[in-house]
Amino acid sequence: MADSSAAGERYDRMELLKAFDETKAGVKGLNDAGVLKLPQIFVRPSEELTEELKHEKAQVQVPVIDLSGIDDGGMRKKIVEQVRSAAETWGFFQLVSHGIPLSVCDGMIDGVRRFHELDVDKKKKYYSRDATESVRYSSNFDLFKSKTAGWRDTLSISANSGSQLLDPHQLPAVCRDSTVEYSKHVEKLGNILLGLLSEALGLNTDFLGKMECSKGHRLHCHYYPACPEPQLAIGTTKHSDPGFLTILLQNQLVSALQVFNKGRWIDIQPVQGALVINIGDLLQLVSNGKFRSSEHRVIANRIGPRISVVCFLSGPFGNTGKIYGPILELITQENPAIYKEIVIEDYLMKFLNTGLDSYRALDYYKV
Ligand code: OGA
Ligand code: NI
């Protein structure tokens, strides 16, 4: 008989989560087994599903910014202005003519697909929940913390500046070369974007770069299999990103990423060849709230697999003790600091140790 008490439900759920985790086959494994009914751990709470029906659909799009002409003085000014406006109002924009060749982007997506589609026996050895490992695969980093498990698996790769810390041989062979190549390009683009964002704050081009915002980057290579009951599930629960800046590459299959803006969920429809850029919590903090780190999520779909490669520019890794706070140049008597200083590792731990959609780590650091 099912125990309907709250404690009983929690207990059952924990057992189910453990059993799922131990398969090391992820959501892809359920999909391969031909599961037709969404397993309980993936079903969103009924109050959330009811709430969902109240949301109106809005037909607006986040801005699309074109980087061509970025080295021409007049054009650059216009681009900086577009970036400033998007960062202040949406915290999101799509980017075209970003300089990463299509072949490199396609190669990266293809490598990620090949990794996730390996036999479980070959993938298993990478399965881990130890956040200190540079290369690891798991389903839902927050599996044991969030209310609902997401319909996705992830290969996570941490690389420090110039990919120095990461020995390519640690990477699975099926996506080794493509990841090394993409990583180089995405880091370069990250620095270009930090230059534009620095200028958008009225600071020197190299300001955010010198603060080491792009010292470390982390790639989360997600695989969202086709879902048998998408209306009950979620791909990635609502959250904001903890780092400074996020650069997202996605395959063009379905529109699944959504940003929360003015009380509505807005679809971020894939634009051919575009990357999606969003501001993270730490950039909201150092910009003293001028730039917005917006909450977003990924819905589940009957069609799959959707693949996304999310690059977080997260600042230096390890126990650096590095402190970040609102940039002094931006603080005046009329515009006092609204956030406290943080030690970067403490901030990240706060994020990792709370489930998605519980509260925003950033709110802890308000003055
Ligand atoms: C994330 C994220 C979106 C996606 O990993 O933080 O928001 O499209 N991913 O996979
Ligand atoms: Ni995110």
XYZ file of C-alpha atoms and ligand atoms in Angstrom:
378
model
C 0.000 0.000 0.000
C 1.262 3.474 -0.829
C 2.144 5.565 2.179
C 0.588 8.953 1.564
C 2.152 10.787 4.511
C 4.657 13.483 3.584
C 7.508 11.588 5.237
C 6.503 8.405 3.439
C 6.482 10.157 0.095
C 9.905 11.621 0.735
C 11.236 8.221 1.684
C 9.869 6.559 -1.436
C 11.198 9.331 -3.599
C 14.684 8.976 -2.152
C 14.674 5.259 -2.923
C 13.518 5.904 -6.465
C 16.138 8.591 -6.981
C 18.865 6.277 -5.746
C 17.718 3.445 -7.970
C 17.668 5.740 -10.987
C 21.097 7.152 -10.132
C 22.585 3.701 -9.736
C 21.663 2.697 -13.282
C 24.178 5.336 -14.461
C 22.241 5.166 -17.706
C 20.520 8.519 -17.177
C 17.301 9.653 -18.805
C 18.666 8.350 -22.095
C 18.531 4.878 -20.530
C 14.812 5.267 -19.742
C 14.198 6.466 -23.243
C 16.091 3.511 -24.735
C 14.052 1.148 -22.561
C 10.925 2.531 -24.243
C 9.376 4.080 -21.118
C 5.921 5.431 -22.064
C 4.789 6.720 -18.693
C 6.807 9.422 -16.979
C 8.423 7.942 -13.844
C 7.229 9.646 -10.654
C 10.520 11.418 -9.881
C 10.132 13.450 -13.098
C 6.509 14.511 -12.538
C 6.200 18.175 -11.578
C 4.106 18.973 -8.464
C 0.428 19.452 -9.333
C 0.323 23.040 -8.016
C 3.130 23.896 -10.427
C 1.265 22.307 -13.347
C -1.875 24.262 -12.454
C 0.119 27.482 -12.180
C 1.553 26.785 -15.631
C -1.888 26.991 -17.237
C -2.249 30.589 -16.003
C 0.792 31.838 -17.923
C -0.066 33.789 -21.033
C 2.013 33.242 -24.151
C 3.795 36.299 -25.465
C 5.064 36.624 -29.008
C 8.126 38.726 -28.334
C 11.732 37.783 -28.922
C 14.923 38.608 -27.087
C 17.145 40.926 -29.173
C 19.397 39.468 -31.871
C 22.762 41.247 -31.994
C 25.136 41.048 -34.947
C 28.846 41.363 -34.170
C 29.974 42.187 -37.709
C 31.882 45.441 -37.850
C 32.890 45.215 -34.204
C 36.361 46.605 -34.960
C 34.973 49.669 -36.696
C 34.650 52.541 -34.186
C 31.156 53.704 -35.180
C 29.745 50.187 -35.453
C 31.290 49.161 -32.162
C 29.527 52.004 -30.401
C 26.202 50.807 -31.775
C 26.902 47.213 -30.763
C 27.900 48.291 -27.236
C 24.626 50.210 -26.995
C 22.623 47.135 -28.092
C 24.477 44.947 -25.610
C 23.862 47.455 -22.808
C 20.168 47.640 -23.524
C 19.765 43.844 -23.779
C 21.808 43.248 -20.606
C 19.728 45.772 -18.655
C 16.270 44.767 -19.817
C 16.407 41.077 -20.688
C 19.704 39.731 -19.416
C 19.523 37.659 -22.604
C 20.264 38.116 -26.295
C 21.065 36.005 -29.330
C 24.328 36.615 -31.145
C 25.083 36.215 -34.852
C 28.354 36.776 -36.746
C 30.045 35.799 -33.504
C 33.131 34.438 -35.228
C 32.915 30.783 -34.168
C 32.834 28.826 -37.456
C 29.698 26.801 -38.094
C 31.834 23.690 -38.559
C 33.218 24.108 -35.026
C 29.712 24.530 -33.569
C 28.347 21.566 -35.511
C 31.360 19.476 -34.519
C 30.762 20.275 -30.846
C 27.070 19.326 -31.001
C 27.945 16.149 -32.866
C 30.602 15.157 -30.313
C 28.138 15.664 -27.454
C 25.540 13.560 -29.234
C 28.090 10.806 -29.798
C 29.095 10.804 -26.138
C 25.532 10.521 -24.849
C 24.739 7.856 -27.427
C 27.645 5.626 -26.381
C 26.784 2.267 -24.832
C 26.109 2.664 -21.124
C 29.122 0.476 -20.358
C 31.383 3.004 -22.038
C 29.748 6.079 -20.447
C 29.521 4.636 -16.947
C 33.105 5.289 -15.963
C 32.500 9.026 -16.262
C 29.376 8.954 -14.054
C 30.039 11.004 -10.937
C 28.563 13.595 -8.576
C 31.950 14.884 -7.415
C 32.021 18.546 -8.437
C 35.831 18.644 -8.171
C 36.272 16.269 -11.093
C 37.050 18.117 -14.324
C 35.172 15.695 -16.547
C 32.038 14.003 -15.342
C 28.736 12.756 -16.635
C 25.524 12.541 -14.610
C 21.819 13.026 -14.815
C 20.689 16.131 -12.879
C 23.519 17.569 -10.757
C 20.727 18.553 -8.329
C 18.942 15.166 -8.436
C 18.809 14.757 -4.654
C 18.014 18.419 -3.925
C 15.385 19.662 -6.357
C 11.663 18.878 -6.169
C 11.528 17.472 -9.687
C 14.177 15.657 -11.704
C 14.752 17.154 -15.156
C 14.416 15.142 -18.341
C 18.100 15.508 -19.247
C 21.608 14.098 -18.890
C 24.788 16.163 -18.757
C 28.482 15.830 -19.482
C 30.331 18.557 -17.522
C 33.809 19.729 -18.383
C 35.817 22.291 -16.404
C 38.687 24.093 -18.047
C 40.759 26.933 -16.726
C 41.983 29.744 -18.927
C 43.521 28.459 -22.155
C 42.287 24.991 -21.214
C 45.588 24.643 -19.338
C 44.296 22.634 -16.445
C 42.382 20.186 -18.525
C 44.418 17.416 -20.054
C 42.566 16.566 -23.299
C 43.178 12.887 -22.586
C 40.701 13.142 -19.730
C 38.008 13.864 -22.308
C 36.045 10.992 -23.862
C 37.615 10.190 -27.254
C 34.338 10.691 -29.157
C 34.224 14.389 -28.279
C 37.865 15.167 -27.489
C 38.984 17.119 -30.548
C 35.667 18.900 -30.991
C 35.652 20.037 -27.359
C 39.246 21.292 -27.416
C 38.490 23.239 -30.592
C 35.188 24.701 -29.386
C 36.660 25.557 -26.010
C 39.366 27.712 -27.614
C 36.845 29.609 -29.703
C 34.292 30.099 -26.970
C 36.902 31.481 -24.601
C 37.985 34.026 -27.189
C 34.377 35.040 -27.767
C 33.853 35.300 -24.002
C 36.642 37.847 -23.805
C 35.212 39.862 -26.691
C 31.833 39.940 -24.930
C 33.382 40.961 -21.624
C 35.048 43.833 -23.521
C 31.689 44.999 -24.871
C 30.035 44.616 -21.470
C 32.859 46.600 -19.787
C 32.333 49.421 -22.272
C 28.581 49.182 -21.731
C 29.241 49.887 -18.045
C 31.318 52.934 -19.033
C 34.583 51.199 -18.039
C 37.770 50.412 -19.973
C 37.455 47.527 -22.440
C 39.716 45.253 -20.394
C 38.041 45.959 -17.030
C 36.007 42.754 -16.552
C 38.779 40.680 -18.160
C 41.263 42.032 -15.593
C 38.847 41.023 -12.834
C 39.374 37.451 -14.087
C 35.700 36.920 -14.958
C 36.752 34.604 -17.776
C 39.601 32.897 -15.918
C 37.652 29.647 -15.651
C 35.065 28.206 -17.918
C 32.872 25.204 -17.546
C 30.989 23.417 -20.303
C 27.718 21.691 -19.511
C 26.860 19.488 -22.470
C 23.181 18.617 -22.093
C 21.214 15.896 -23.836
C 17.410 16.154 -23.589
C 15.890 12.918 -24.943
C 12.396 12.818 -26.427
C 9.943 12.798 -23.525
C 6.835 10.579 -23.469
C 4.726 12.989 -21.349
C 6.239 16.456 -21.803
C 3.223 18.236 -20.305
C 4.073 16.706 -16.892
C 7.847 17.103 -17.101
C 10.553 19.761 -17.213
C 13.914 19.673 -19.037
C 15.711 22.082 -16.702
C 13.907 23.710 -13.775
C 13.760 27.499 -13.487
C 17.043 29.023 -12.297
C 19.516 31.815 -12.941
C 23.152 31.038 -13.770
C 25.707 31.458 -10.993
C 28.721 32.677 -13.027
C 29.444 35.961 -14.818
C 28.358 35.185 -18.357
C 26.852 32.225 -20.201
C 27.291 31.346 -23.879
C 24.865 28.709 -25.125
C 24.967 26.665 -28.304
C 21.937 24.538 -29.175
C 20.847 22.277 -31.980
C 17.992 23.642 -34.040
C 15.514 20.851 -33.454
C 12.955 22.423 -31.110
C 12.306 25.632 -29.260
C 12.742 24.673 -25.622
C 14.680 27.379 -23.785
C 12.529 30.067 -22.145
C 13.350 33.227 -20.217
C 11.126 34.685 -17.498
C 10.416 38.333 -18.222
C 7.725 40.617 -16.787
C 5.848 37.692 -15.304
C 5.764 35.678 -18.546
C 7.768 32.874 -20.093
C 9.244 33.920 -23.440
C 10.440 31.281 -25.930
C 13.970 31.699 -27.193
C 13.486 30.359 -30.672
C 16.637 28.932 -32.210
C 18.051 31.298 -34.856
C 20.225 29.633 -37.494
C 23.878 29.913 -36.517
C 23.180 32.009 -33.405
C 24.464 31.594 -29.870
C 22.381 32.610 -26.865
C 24.142 34.882 -24.385
C 22.947 35.565 -20.862
C 24.127 37.502 -17.848
C 24.912 35.442 -14.724
C 24.394 36.299 -11.050
C 27.991 37.408 -10.489
C 27.784 39.983 -13.263
C 24.541 41.273 -11.774
C 26.427 41.584 -8.486
C 29.578 43.337 -9.781
C 27.499 45.654 -12.007
C 25.589 46.574 -8.835
C 22.324 45.408 -10.335
C 22.680 47.336 -13.610
C 22.831 44.118 -15.628
C 20.160 41.526 -15.018
C 20.674 37.815 -14.437
C 17.331 36.423 -15.617
C 15.662 33.220 -14.612
C 15.219 30.691 -17.386
C 14.272 27.058 -17.895
C 14.053 24.340 -20.545
C 10.722 22.695 -21.273
C 10.461 19.017 -22.168
C 9.449 17.967 -25.661
C 8.022 14.955 -27.404
C 10.718 15.433 -30.060
C 14.349 14.767 -29.263
C 17.148 14.695 -28.625
C 17.685 18.375 -28.041
C 21.350 19.085 -27.420
C 22.794 22.204 -25.839
C 26.329 23.173 -24.867
C 26.356 25.764 -22.143
C 29.612 27.591 -21.411
C 29.745 29.347 -18.052
C 32.422 31.990 -17.550
C 32.599 31.426 -13.849
C 35.745 33.188 -12.646
C 38.756 31.400 -11.126
C 38.293 27.808 -9.897
C 39.487 26.180 -6.728
C 40.031 27.693 -3.315
C 41.245 31.046 -4.511
C 39.570 33.085 -1.787
C 38.936 35.687 -4.456
C 36.465 38.367 -3.425
C 33.937 40.037 -5.717
C 31.687 42.964 -4.931
C 30.026 45.863 -6.751
C 32.651 47.631 -8.905
C 33.796 50.747 -7.011
C 33.791 52.898 -10.141
C 30.047 52.302 -10.421
C 29.238 53.321 -6.868
C 28.260 56.889 -6.035
C 26.300 58.573 -3.275
C 23.170 58.458 -5.434
C 23.930 54.901 -6.496
C 25.168 53.069 -3.375
C 26.218 49.406 -3.331
C 23.181 47.120 -3.209
C 25.194 43.912 -2.773
C 27.779 42.757 -0.252
C 31.151 41.336 -1.181
C 31.364 37.593 -1.659
C 34.087 34.976 -1.692
C 33.631 33.211 -5.009
C 33.773 29.639 -3.666
C 31.221 30.383 -0.936
C 28.878 31.716 -3.533
C 29.219 28.666 -5.752
C 28.714 26.300 -2.816
C 25.502 28.109 -1.907
C 24.273 27.606 -5.438
C 25.248 23.942 -5.630
C 23.826 23.067 -2.238
C 20.333 24.329 -2.851
C 17.965 22.774 -5.334
C 17.013 24.699 -8.418
C 13.939 26.870 -7.998
C 14.156 27.123 -4.213
C 15.568 30.614 -3.769
C 18.145 32.737 -5.521
C 21.607 32.641 -4.025
C 22.035 36.285 -5.039
C 19.262 37.407 -2.696
C 21.448 36.326 0.221
C 23.943 39.013 -0.585
C 21.677 42.044 -0.718
C 22.799 44.917 1.514
C 21.974 25.748 -17.866
C 20.867 26.073 -18.781
C 19.781 25.708 -20.887
C 19.755 24.744 -22.013
O 22.637 24.710 -18.076
O 22.214 26.537 -16.932
O 20.165 27.010 -18.515
O 19.223 25.140 -23.065
N 20.698 25.324 -19.877
O 20.232 23.629 -21.887
Ni 21.063 28.260 -17.067
